[in-house]
Amino acid sequence: MKLATTTVTFSGCIEETEVIPEPESLHNNTTNISAVNLVPTPKIENGLEIHIVSFSSLYMRDNRDEESREWTYNLSEWYYAAYNLSITNNGSDTIDFKANDLHLRAGDQLFNTTTRRLHNSSLLEVLEDLGNENRIEYMALSLSPGQTVNGSVVFCVDSLYDRSFLLIYNATPVTSASFEESLEALEAAERFDYSRVFGIPPYSSPRYTDLYEPDPAAHPFIWVNWVNRSVFEFYKTADFEEVQNALPDNIPLTEIRYAIKVMPERNLTVVSGNRLLVIDDSGAELINKSRSRGIAILRNRTYESQPEWAIKIPQMSISDAIIVQISFEGTCGWGMAMRLSYTNQDVILDDELNMMLARYYDSKFIS
């Protein structure tokens, strides 16, 4: 059989046939900012203060045709940036906060907010947390003097995060030194080789159990144990090739979800016990995870790896710590022969970007 296919991989959030209806087009979501002048004042107008509580970057891709409900060669992909914000009126008058005045600068583009709802899954902790947050885009905010409102704002962008990302309200940048350092921690967590702290390779399969290098012959039946950027990039490429090499009557489903979240510097207390419970110095609960496959703790300059059946976390205090959380889904296959792999990680870094504690939890299925 002679196979001829034409495949287009779309970047950004909009393709020729829109997968999830949204009122604005990509052209309306972005603006060339060469003529935009940013005012370098450190305070927002009229006593309004905006603080970044956390930042998330998301990648989602699948080959599902929404009309036919069948799998195709065409891969649709979406990138999002989400900011959880604390907005306070420190002025003496009521302030009407407008989500439409929030923009995200990325390189030479300016992205508007989007009201598109994000994919949510109880198996992906970062996405589940985002789904539980209030969306500022859905609210009309009129802040009285002294009032504070928390919520998230989402931008449909063209790539995963980079250091050029800059949140802007009207013409004023919303940033801080601690947030800039948190992006460095995010990059460090994505580059880290977790095999040496968890004591397991990144991949596993029914045939070989654990693998440091994935076996192409066993693909797509290779699960992920833990995830970093290189593991995500492997699946992004390998699942694409699996689809492109399939016969027209045997195209596999492929879905990838990769979500990373960072919380800027906090003074943290890790509570002793057999679950990962982390609070900040105000008593706010930042992490509460009862399920773990393993936890690694830095003690005396070496990592102590604790498997799920023997987890005993000591009491720890970490000043100016940064939390990074990563969730990954890699699904590929055909009906009753499909690999489903889900992984969640929590990483705590100190102010010198040393990884102080890491936890992972994975779920593996073959349908």
Coordinates of N, CA and C in Angstrom, one line a residue, residues 45-259:
E45 N -1.4 51.9 39.6 CA -2.1 53.1 39.8 C -3.0 53.1 41.0
N46 N -3.3 54.2 41.6 CA -4.3 54.5 42.6 C -4.2 53.5 43.8
G47 N -3.0 53.1 44.2 CA -2.9 52.3 45.4 C -3.1 50.8 45.1
L48 N -3.3 50.4 43.9 CA -3.5 49.0 43.5 C -2.2 48.2 43.5
E49 N -2.2 47.1 44.3 CA -1.0 46.3 44.3 C -1.3 44.9 43.8
I50 N -0.5 44.3 43.0 CA -0.7 43.0 42.4 C 0.6 42.2 42.7
H51 N 0.4 41.0 43.3 CA 1.5 40.1 43.7 C 1.3 38.8 43.0
I52 N 2.3 38.2 42.5 CA 2.3 36.9 41.8 C 2.4 35.8 42.9
V53 N 1.4 35.1 43.1 CA 1.4 34.0 44.1 C 2.0 32.7 43.6
S54 N 1.7 32.4 42.3 CA 2.3 31.3 41.6 C 2.2 31.5 40.1
F55 N 3.0 30.8 39.4 CA 3.0 30.8 37.9 C 3.0 29.4 37.4
S56 N 2.2 29.2 36.3 CA 2.1 27.9 35.7 C 2.3 28.0 34.2
S57 N 3.0 27.0 33.6 CA 3.1 26.9 32.2 C 2.6 25.5 31.7
L58 N 1.8 25.5 30.7 CA 1.1 24.3 30.3 C 1.3 24.0 28.8
Y59 N 1.5 22.7 28.5 CA 1.5 22.3 27.1 C 0.5 21.1 27.0
M60 N -0.4 21.2 25.9 CA -1.4 20.2 25.7 C -1.4 19.9 24.2
R61 N -1.5 18.6 23.9 CA -1.5 18.2 22.5 C -2.3 16.9 22.4
D62 N -3.1 16.8 21.3 CA -3.8 15.5 20.9 C -4.0 15.5 19.5
N63 N -4.5 14.3 19.0 CA -4.8 14.2 17.5 C -6.3 13.8 17.4
R64 N -7.1 14.3 18.3 CA -8.5 13.9 18.2 C -9.3 14.9 17.3
D65 N -10.1 14.4 16.4 CA -10.9 15.2 15.5 C -12.3 15.3 16.3
E66 N -12.6 16.6 16.7 CA -13.8 16.7 17.5 C -15.1 16.4 16.8
E67 N -15.1 16.6 15.5 CA -16.3 16.4 14.7 C -16.6 14.9 14.5
S68 N -15.5 14.2 14.0 CA -15.7 12.8 13.7 C -15.4 11.9 14.9
R69 N -14.8 12.4 16.0 CA -14.4 11.7 17.2 C -13.4 10.6 16.8
E70 N -12.6 10.8 15.7 CA -11.6 9.8 15.4 C -10.3 10.4 15.5
W71 N -9.2 9.5 15.4 CA -7.8 10.0 15.5 C -7.3 10.3 14.1
T72 N -6.5 11.4 14.0 CA -6.0 11.8 12.7 C -4.5 12.0 12.7
Y73 N -3.9 12.2 11.6 CA -2.5 12.5 11.5 C -2.2 13.9 12.1
N74 N -3.2 14.8 12.0 CA -3.0 16.2 12.4 C -2.9 16.3 14.0
L75 N -1.9 16.9 14.4 CA -1.7 17.1 15.9 C -2.1 18.6 16.2
S76 N -3.0 18.7 17.2 CA -3.4 20.1 17.6 C -2.7 20.3 19.0
E77 N -2.0 21.4 19.1 CA -1.3 21.7 20.4 C -1.7 23.1 20.9
W78 N -1.6 23.2 22.2 CA -1.9 24.5 22.9 C -0.9 24.8 24.0
Y79 N -0.5 26.0 24.1 CA 0.3 26.5 25.2 C -0.4 27.5 26.0
Y80 N -0.2 27.5 27.3 CA -0.9 28.4 28.2 C 0.1 28.9 29.3
A81 N -0.1 30.1 29.7 CA 0.6 30.6 30.9 C -0.4 31.1 31.8
A82 N -0.3 30.7 33.1 CA -1.3 31.0 34.1 C -0.7 31.7 35.3
Y83 N -1.2 32.8 35.7 CA -0.7 33.5 36.9 C -1.8 33.5 38.0
N84 N -1.4 33.0 39.2 CA -2.3 33.2 40.3 C -1.9 34.4 41.0
L85 N -2.8 35.4 41.2 CA -2.5 36.7 41.7 C -3.2 37.0 43.0
S86 N -2.6 37.9 43.8 CA -3.2 38.5 44.9 C -3.3 40.0 44.6
I87 N -4.5 40.5 44.6 CA -4.8 41.9 44.1 C -5.4 42.6 45.3
T88 N -4.7 43.7 45.7 CA -5.1 44.5 46.9 C -5.3 45.9 46.6
N89 N -6.3 46.5 47.1 CA -6.5 48.0 47.0 C -6.0 48.6 48.3
N90 N -4.9 49.3 48.2 CA -4.3 50.0 49.3 C -4.6 51.5 49.3
G91 N -5.5 51.9 48.4 CA -5.8 53.2 48.2 C -7.0 53.6 49.1
S92 N -7.5 54.8 49.0 CA -8.6 55.3 49.8 C -9.9 55.3 49.1
D93 N -9.9 55.0 47.8 CA -11.1 54.9 47.0 C -11.3 53.5 46.4
T94 N -12.6 53.2 46.0 CA -12.9 52.0 45.4 C -12.2 51.9 44.0
I95 N -11.7 50.7 43.7 CA -11.0 50.6 42.4 C -11.7 49.5 41.6
D96 N -12.0 49.7 40.3 CA -12.5 48.7 39.4 C -11.3 48.1 38.7
F97 N -11.1 46.8 39.1 CA -10.0 46.1 38.4 C -10.5 45.4 37.2
K98 N -9.8 45.6 36.1 CA -10.2 45.0 34.8 C -9.3 44.0 34.3
A99 N -9.7 42.8 34.2 CA -8.9 41.7 33.7 C -8.4 42.0 32.3
N100 N -9.2 42.7 31.5 CA -8.7 43.0 30.1 C -7.5 43.9 30.1
D101 N -7.2 44.5 31.2 CA -6.0 45.4 31.2 C -4.8 44.6 31.6
L102 N -4.9 43.3 31.9 CA -3.7 42.5 32.1 C -3.3 41.9 30.7
H103 N -2.0 41.9 30.5 CA -1.4 41.4 29.3 C -0.1 40.7 29.7
L104 N 0.3 39.8 28.8 CA 1.6 39.1 29.0 C 2.5 39.4 27.8
R105 N 3.6 40.0 28.1 CA 4.6 40.2 27.1 C 5.5 39.0 27.0
A106 N 5.7 38.6 25.7 CA 6.6 37.4 25.4 C 7.4 37.8 24.2
G107 N 8.6 38.2 24.3 CA 9.4 38.6 23.2 C 8.8 39.9 22.6
D108 N 8.4 39.8 21.3 CA 7.9 41.0 20.7 C 6.4 40.9 20.5
Q109 N 5.7 40.1 21.3 CA 4.3 40.0 21.3 C 3.7 40.3 22.6
L110 N 2.4 40.7 22.6 CA 1.6 41.0 23.8 C 0.4 40.2 23.7
F111 N 0.2 39.3 24.7 CA -1.0 38.4 24.7 C -2.1 38.9 25.6
N112 N -3.3 38.8 25.2 CA -4.4 39.2 26.0 C -4.9 37.9 26.8
T113 N -5.7 38.2 27.8 CA -6.2 37.1 28.6 C -7.2 36.2 27.8
T114 N -7.4 35.0 28.2 CA -8.3 34.1 27.5 C -9.3 33.6 28.5
T115 N -10.6 33.4 28.1 CA -11.6 32.8 28.9 C -11.7 31.3 28.7
R116 N -10.8 30.7 27.9 CA -10.9 29.3 27.6 C -10.6 28.5 28.9
R117 N -11.5 27.5 29.1 CA -11.3 26.6 30.2 C -10.2 25.6 29.9
L118 N -9.4 25.4 30.9 CA -8.3 24.4 30.8 C -8.7 23.0 31.0
H119 N -8.0 22.1 30.4 CA -8.2 20.7 30.7 C -8.0 20.4 32.2
N120 N -8.8 19.7 32.8 CA -8.7 19.3 34.2 C -8.7 17.8 34.4
S121 N -7.9 17.4 35.3 CA -7.9 15.9 35.6 C -7.4 15.7 37.0
S122 N -8.1 14.8 37.7 CA -7.7 14.5 39.1 C -6.4 13.7 39.1
L123 N -6.0 13.2 37.9 CA -4.7 12.5 37.9 C -3.5 13.4 37.7
L124 N -3.8 14.6 37.3 CA -2.7 15.6 37.1 C -2.9 16.8 38.1
E125 N -2.0 16.8 39.1 CA -2.2 17.6 40.3 C -2.1 19.1 40.0
V126 N -1.2 19.5 39.1 CA -1.1 20.9 38.7 C -2.3 21.4 38.0
L127 N -2.8 20.6 37.1 CA -4.1 21.0 36.4 C -5.3 21.0 37.3
E128 N -5.3 20.0 38.3 CA -6.4 20.0 39.2 C -6.4 21.2 40.1
D129 N -5.2 21.7 40.5 CA -5.1 22.9 41.4 C -5.6 24.1 40.6
L130 N -5.2 24.2 39.3 CA -5.6 25.3 38.5 C -7.1 25.3 38.3
G131 N -7.7 24.1 38.1 CA -9.1 24.1 37.9 C -9.9 24.5 39.1
N132 N -9.3 24.4 40.3 CA -10.0 24.8 41.5 C -9.8 26.3 41.9
E133 N -8.9 27.0 41.1 CA -8.7 28.4 41.4 C -9.8 29.2 40.7
N134 N -10.1 30.3 41.4 CA -11.1 31.3 40.8 C -10.4 32.0 39.6
R135 N -11.1 32.1 38.5 CA -10.6 32.7 37.3 C -11.0 34.2 37.3
I136 N -10.0 35.1 37.3 CA -10.2 36.5 37.3 C -11.0 37.0 36.1
E137 N -10.8 36.3 34.9 CA -11.4 36.7 33.7 C -13.0 36.6 33.8
Y138 N -13.4 35.7 34.7 CA -14.9 35.5 34.8 C -15.5 36.5 35.8
M139 N -14.7 37.3 36.5 CA -15.2 38.1 37.6 C -15.2 39.6 37.3
A140 N -16.2 40.3 37.8 CA -16.1 41.8 37.7 C -15.7 42.2 39.1
L141 N -14.5 42.8 39.2 CA -13.9 43.1 40.5 C -14.0 44.6 40.8
S142 N -14.6 44.9 41.9 CA -14.7 46.3 42.4 C -14.2 46.2 43.8
L143 N -12.9 46.6 44.0 CA -12.2 46.5 45.3 C -12.4 47.7 46.2
S144 N -12.9 47.4 47.3 CA -13.0 48.5 48.3 C -11.6 48.8 49.0
P145 N -11.4 49.9 49.6 CA -10.2 50.2 50.2 C -9.8 49.1 51.3
G146 N -8.6 48.5 51.1 CA -8.1 47.5 52.0 C -8.5 46.1 51.6
Q147 N -9.3 45.9 50.6 CA -9.8 44.6 50.1 C -8.8 43.9 49.3
T148 N -8.6 42.6 49.5 CA -7.7 41.7 48.7 C -8.5 40.6 48.0
V149 N -8.3 40.3 46.8 CA -8.9 39.3 46.0 C -7.8 38.4 45.4
N150 N -8.0 37.1 45.5 CA -7.1 36.1 44.9 C -7.8 35.4 43.7
G151 N -7.0 35.2 42.7 CA -7.5 34.4 41.5 C -6.5 34.3 40.4
S152 N -6.8 33.5 39.4 CA -5.8 33.2 38.4 C -6.3 33.8 37.1
V153 N -5.3 34.1 36.2 CA -5.5 34.7 34.9 C -4.7 33.9 33.9
V154 N -5.3 33.5 32.8 CA -4.7 32.6 31.8 C -4.5 33.3 30.5
F155 N -3.3 33.0 29.9 CA -3.0 33.6 28.6 C -2.7 32.4 27.6
C156 N -3.3 32.5 26.4 CA -3.0 31.5 25.4 C -1.8 32.0 24.6
V157 N -0.6 31.3 24.7 CA 0.6 31.8 24.2 C 1.2 30.8 23.1
D158 N 2.4 31.1 22.7 CA 3.0 30.3 21.6 C 4.1 29.3 22.0
S159 N 4.4 29.3 23.3 CA 5.5 28.4 23.7 C 5.4 28.2 25.2
L160 N 6.1 27.2 25.7 CA 6.3 27.1 27.2 C 7.0 28.4 27.7
Y161 N 7.0 28.6 29.0 CA 7.6 29.8 29.6 C 9.0 30.0 29.1
D162 N 9.4 31.3 29.1 CA 10.8 31.6 29.0 C 11.1 32.9 29.7
R163 N 12.3 33.3 29.8 CA 12.6 34.5 30.7 C 12.1 35.8 30.1
S164 N 11.6 35.8 28.9 CA 11.1 37.0 28.3 C 9.6 37.3 28.8
F165 N 9.0 36.3 29.4 CA 7.6 36.5 29.9 C 7.6 37.6 30.9
L166 N 6.6 38.6 30.7 CA 6.5 39.7 31.6 C 5.0 40.1 31.7
L167 N 4.4 39.9 32.9 CA 3.1 40.3 33.2 C 2.9 41.8 33.3
I168 N 1.9 42.4 32.6 CA 1.7 43.8 32.6 C 0.3 44.1 32.9
Y169 N 0.1 45.1 33.8 CA -1.3 45.7 34.0 C -1.3 47.1 33.5
N170 N -2.1 47.3 32.5 CA -2.0 48.6 31.7 C -0.6 48.6 31.1
A171 N 0.2 49.6 31.5 CA 1.5 49.7 31.0 C 2.6 49.5 32.0
T172 N 2.2 48.9 33.2 CA 3.1 48.7 34.3 C 3.4 47.3 34.5
P173 N 4.7 46.9 34.5 CA 5.1 45.5 34.7 C 4.8 45.1 36.1
V174 N 4.3 43.8 36.2 CA 4.0 43.2 37.5 C 5.1 42.1 37.8
T175 N 6.1 42.4 38.6 CA 7.2 41.5 38.8 C 7.9 41.8 40.1
S176 N 8.8 41.0 40.5 CA 9.5 41.2 41.7 C 10.8 40.3 41.6
A177 N 11.8 40.6 42.5 CA 13.0 39.9 42.5 C 12.8 38.4 42.8
S178 N 11.9 38.2 43.8 CA 11.6 36.8 44.2 C 11.0 36.0 43.1
F179 N 10.2 36.7 42.2 CA 9.6 35.9 41.1 C 10.6 35.6 40.1
E180 N 11.5 36.6 39.8 CA 12.6 36.3 38.8 C 13.4 35.1 39.3
E181 N 13.7 35.0 40.6 CA 14.5 33.9 41.1 C 13.7 32.6 41.0
S182 N 12.4 32.7 41.1 CA 11.6 31.5 41.0 C 11.6 30.9 39.6
L183 N 11.8 31.7 38.6 CA 11.9 31.2 37.3 C 13.2 30.4 37.1
E184 N 14.3 30.9 37.8 CA 15.5 30.2 37.8 C 15.4 28.8 38.5
A185 N 14.6 28.8 39.5 CA 14.3 27.5 40.2 C 13.5 26.6 39.3
L186 N 12.6 27.1 38.6 CA 11.8 26.3 37.6 C 12.7 25.7 36.6
E187 N 13.6 26.4 36.0 CA 14.5 25.9 35.1 C 15.4 24.8 35.7
A188 N 15.9 25.1 36.9 CA 16.7 24.1 37.6 C 16.0 22.8 37.9
A189 N 14.7 22.9 38.3 CA 13.9 21.7 38.5 C 13.7 20.9 37.2
E190 N 13.5 21.6 36.1 CA 13.3 20.9 34.8 C 14.5 20.2 34.3
R191 N 15.7 20.7 34.7 CA 17.0 20.1 34.2 C 17.4 19.0 35.1
F192 N 16.9 18.9 36.3 CA 17.5 18.0 37.2 C 17.3 16.5 36.8
D193 N 18.3 15.7 37.1 CA 18.3 14.2 36.8 C 17.8 13.6 38.1
Y194 N 16.5 13.2 38.1 CA 15.9 12.7 39.4 C 16.3 11.2 39.6
S195 N 16.9 10.5 38.6 CA 17.2 9.1 38.8 C 18.2 9.0 40.0
R196 N 19.1 9.9 40.2 CA 20.1 9.8 41.3 C 19.5 10.1 42.6
V197 N 18.4 10.7 42.8 CA 17.8 10.9 44.1 C 16.6 10.0 44.4
F198 N 15.8 9.6 43.4 CA 14.8 8.6 43.6 C 15.3 7.2 43.5
G199 N 16.4 7.0 42.9 CA 17.0 5.6 42.8 C 16.4 4.8 41.7
I200 N 15.7 5.4 40.8 CA 15.0 4.6 39.7 C 15.3 5.4 38.4
P201 N 15.3 4.6 37.2 CA 15.5 5.3 35.9 C 14.2 6.0 35.6
P202 N 14.2 6.9 34.5 CA 13.0 7.6 34.1 C 11.9 6.8 33.5
Y203 N 12.3 5.7 32.9 CA 11.3 4.9 32.1 C 11.1 3.5 32.7
S204 N 10.0 2.9 32.3 CA 9.8 1.5 32.6 C 8.9 0.9 31.6
S205 N 8.9 -0.4 31.5 CA 8.0 -1.1 30.5 C 7.7 -2.5 31.0
P206 N 6.6 -3.1 30.5 CA 6.3 -4.5 31.0 C 7.4 -5.5 30.7
R207 N 8.2 -5.2 29.6 CA 9.2 -6.1 29.2 C 10.5 -6.0 30.0
Y208 N 11.0 -4.8 30.2 CA 12.3 -4.6 30.8 C 12.2 -3.9 32.2
T209 N 11.1 -3.7 32.7 CA 10.9 -3.1 34.0 C 11.4 -1.6 34.1
D210 N 12.7 -1.4 34.3 CA 13.2 -0.1 34.4 C 14.2 0.2 33.3
L211 N 14.2 1.4 32.8 CA 15.0 1.8 31.6 C 15.6 3.2 31.8
Y212 N 16.9 3.3 31.6 CA 17.5 4.6 31.6 C 17.4 5.2 30.2
E213 N 17.4 4.3 29.2 CA 17.2 4.7 27.8 C 16.0 4.0 27.2
P214 N 15.0 4.7 26.7 CA 13.8 4.1 26.2 C 14.1 3.2 25.0
D215 N 13.4 2.1 24.9 CA 13.6 1.1 23.9 C 12.6 1.4 22.7
P216 N 13.1 1.9 21.6 CA 12.1 2.2 20.5 C 11.3 1.0 20.1
A217 N 11.8 -0.2 20.2 CA 11.0 -1.4 19.7 C 9.8 -1.6 20.7
A218 N 9.9 -1.1 21.9 CA 8.8 -1.3 22.8 C 7.8 -0.2 22.8
H219 N 8.2 0.9 22.1 CA 7.3 2.1 22.1 C 6.0 1.7 21.3
P220 N 4.8 2.1 21.7 CA 4.6 3.2 22.8 C 4.4 2.6 24.2
F221 N 4.7 1.3 24.4 CA 4.4 0.8 25.7 C 5.6 1.0 26.7
I222 N 6.0 2.3 26.8 CA 7.0 2.7 27.8 C 6.4 3.7 28.7
W223 N 6.3 3.4 30.0 CA 5.8 4.4 30.9 C 6.9 5.3 31.4
V224 N 6.4 6.4 32.1 CA 7.4 7.3 32.7 C 7.3 7.1 34.2
N225 N 8.4 7.0 34.9 CA 8.5 7.0 36.4 C 8.5 8.3 37.0
W226 N 9.4 9.2 36.6 CA 9.5 10.6 37.0 C 9.7 11.4 35.7
V227 N 9.5 12.7 35.8 CA 9.6 13.5 34.6 C 10.4 14.8 34.8
N228 N 11.2 15.1 33.8 CA 11.8 16.4 33.7 C 11.7 16.9 32.2
R229 N 12.3 18.0 31.8 CA 12.1 18.5 30.5 C 12.5 17.5 29.4
S230 N 13.7 16.8 29.6 CA 14.1 15.9 28.6 C 13.2 14.7 28.4
V231 N 12.6 14.2 29.5 CA 11.6 13.1 29.4 C 10.4 13.6 28.7
F232 N 9.9 14.7 29.0 CA 8.8 15.3 28.3 C 9.1 15.4 26.8
E233 N 10.3 15.9 26.4 CA 10.6 16.1 25.0 C 10.7 14.7 24.3
F234 N 11.2 13.7 25.0 CA 11.2 12.3 24.4 C 9.8 11.9 24.0
Y235 N 8.8 12.0 24.9 CA 7.5 11.6 24.5 C 6.8 12.5 23.5
K236 N 7.2 13.8 23.5 CA 6.6 14.7 22.5 C 7.1 14.3 21.1
T237 N 8.3 13.9 21.0 CA 8.8 13.4 19.7 C 8.4 12.0 19.3
A238 N 8.5 11.1 20.3 CA 8.2 9.7 20.0 C 6.8 9.4 19.7
D239 N 5.9 10.1 20.4 CA 4.4 9.9 20.1 C 4.0 10.5 18.8
F240 N 4.7 11.6 18.4 CA 4.5 12.2 17.1 C 4.9 11.3 16.0
E241 N 6.0 10.6 16.1 CA 6.5 9.7 15.1 C 5.6 8.4 15.1
E242 N 5.1 8.0 16.2 CA 4.2 6.9 16.2 C 3.0 7.1 15.4
V243 N 2.4 8.3 15.5 CA 1.2 8.7 14.7 C 1.6 8.8 13.2
Q244 N 2.7 9.5 12.9 CA 3.0 9.7 11.5 C 3.4 8.4 10.8
N245 N 3.9 7.4 11.5 CA 4.2 6.1 10.9 C 3.1 5.1 10.8
A246 N 1.9 5.5 11.3 CA 0.8 4.6 11.3 C 0.1 4.5 10.0
L247 N -0.5 3.4 9.7 CA -1.4 3.2 8.5 C -2.7 4.0 8.7
P248 N -3.3 4.4 7.6 CA -4.5 5.3 7.7 C -5.6 4.7 8.5
D249 N -5.8 3.3 8.4 CA -6.8 2.7 9.2 C -6.4 2.2 10.6
N250 N -5.2 2.6 11.0 CA -4.7 2.2 12.3 C -4.0 3.3 13.0
I251 N -4.5 4.5 13.0 CA -3.9 5.7 13.6 C -4.1 5.6 15.1
P252 N -3.1 5.7 15.9 CA -3.3 5.6 17.4 C -3.7 7.0 17.9
L253 N -4.4 6.9 19.1 CA -4.7 8.1 19.8 C -3.4 8.6 20.5
T254 N -3.1 9.9 20.6 CA -2.0 10.3 21.4 C -2.4 11.6 22.1
E255 N -2.1 11.7 23.4 CA -2.4 12.9 24.2 C -1.2 13.1 25.1
I256 N -0.8 14.4 25.2 CA 0.3 14.8 26.1 C -0.2 16.0 26.9
R257 N 0.0 16.0 28.2 CA -0.3 17.1 29.0 C 1.0 17.3 29.9
Y258 N 1.6 18.5 29.8 CA 2.8 18.8 30.6 C 2.5 20.1 31.3
A259 N 2.5 20.1 32.6 CA 2.2 21.3 33.4 C 3.2 21.5 34.5

